[in-house]
Amino acid sequence: MLKENIKTIRKSKGLSQEELGIKLNVVRQTISKWEQGLSVPDSEMLISISEALETPVSTLLGETISESKVDDLKAISEKLEIINLQISQRKNARRKTVNWLLILLCVIIIIILISLILLNSPYLSLDYNNPEKAVLGVALHSFEWVFIRIAPIILIGSIIGIFLTRKRV
């Protein structure tokens, strides 16, 4: 149906395949393939074809236009309502995911902090004459040093983030 409609409308407008191809920025062979049914234009190209031929897309696709304008507006508004609902659901899902990730981050920071307090800097009791234990001691000390300075900032930021991403009633 599409192939015949493109060819018929193109000819009724007095355009050659070459001229239509120039309007659409495609080669003549592409127009020929569409009209022979060997390929089908994508949705964006279909809109471009309808603009170039000054014909509604529904006419190109072979639909008859029998609905009134009020019905068209109603259908469009229903589709927009569905799209808005889907966008809202995605936004809520992302918000919930971020909220739970921030809660998880707070829990992990608190567990590490409690572990460091209970272990009371285990690197202080290591034998630094053994090179492997010396490297382990330096690594533990470095981790504790960095963690104690950065963790409070991350924890406060996470708590603020939890309140900002919580469900609003």
CSV table of C-alpha atoms in Angstrom, one decimal, residues 4-65:
chain,number,residue,atom,x,y,z
A,4,GLU,CA,1.8,2.5,-4.5
A,5,ASN,CA,0.8,5.6,-2.5
A,6,ILE,CA,4.3,7.2,-2.7
A,7,LYS,CA,4.5,6.5,-6.4
A,8,THR,CA,0.9,7.8,-7.1
A,9,ILE,CA,1.2,10.9,-5.0
A,10,ARG,CA,4.7,11.7,-6.4
A,11,LYS,CA,3.4,11.5,-10.0
A,12,SER,CA,0.3,13.5,-9.2
A,13,LYS,CA,2.6,16.3,-7.8
A,14,GLY,CA,4.6,16.1,-11.1
A,15,LEU,CA,7.8,15.0,-9.4
A,16,SER,CA,10.3,12.6,-10.8
A,17,GLN,CA,12.1,10.2,-8.5
A,18,GLU,CA,15.2,12.3,-8.8
A,19,GLU,CA,13.4,15.5,-7.8
A,20,LEU,CA,11.8,13.8,-4.8
A,21,GLY,CA,15.2,12.3,-3.8
A,22,ILE,CA,16.7,15.9,-3.9
A,23,LYS,CA,14.0,17.2,-1.6
A,24,LEU,CA,14.6,14.3,0.8
A,25,ASN,CA,18.4,14.2,0.5
A,26,VAL,CA,18.4,10.6,-0.7
A,27,VAL,CA,19.5,9.1,-4.0
A,28,ARG,CA,17.0,8.3,-6.8
A,29,GLN,CA,17.6,4.6,-6.2
A,30,THR,CA,16.2,4.9,-2.6
A,31,ILE,CA,13.0,6.3,-4.0
A,32,SER,CA,12.8,3.5,-6.5
A,33,LYS,CA,13.3,0.8,-3.8
A,34,TRP,CA,10.5,2.4,-1.8
A,35,GLU,CA,8.2,2.4,-4.8
A,36,GLN,CA,9.0,-1.2,-5.7
A,37,GLY,CA,8.5,-2.3,-2.1
A,38,LEU,CA,12.1,-3.5,-1.7
A,39,SER,CA,12.7,-1.3,1.3
A,40,VAL,CA,10.6,0.8,3.6
A,41,PRO,CA,11.4,4.3,4.9
A,42,ASP,CA,11.8,4.8,8.6
A,43,SER,CA,9.4,6.9,10.6
A,44,GLU,CA,11.4,10.1,10.4
A,45,MET,CA,11.8,9.7,6.6
A,46,LEU,CA,8.1,9.0,6.4
A,47,ILE,CA,7.4,12.3,8.0
A,48,SER,CA,9.8,14.0,5.6
A,49,ILE,CA,8.1,12.3,2.6
A,50,SER,CA,4.7,13.5,3.8
A,51,GLU,CA,6.1,17.1,4.1
A,52,ALA,CA,7.8,16.9,0.6
A,53,LEU,CA,4.6,15.6,-1.0
A,54,GLU,CA,2.4,17.9,1.1
A,55,THR,CA,0.3,14.8,2.1
A,56,PRO,CA,-0.6,13.5,5.6
A,57,VAL,CA,1.4,10.4,6.7
A,58,SER,CA,-1.9,8.6,7.2
A,59,THR,CA,-2.7,9.1,3.5
A,60,LEU,CA,0.7,7.7,2.6
A,61,LEU,CA,0.1,4.7,4.8
A,62,GLY,CA,-3.3,4.2,3.2
A,63,GLU,CA,-5.6,5.1,6.1
A,64,THR,CA,-8.8,6.9,5.4
A,65,ILE,CA,-9.4,10.1,7.4
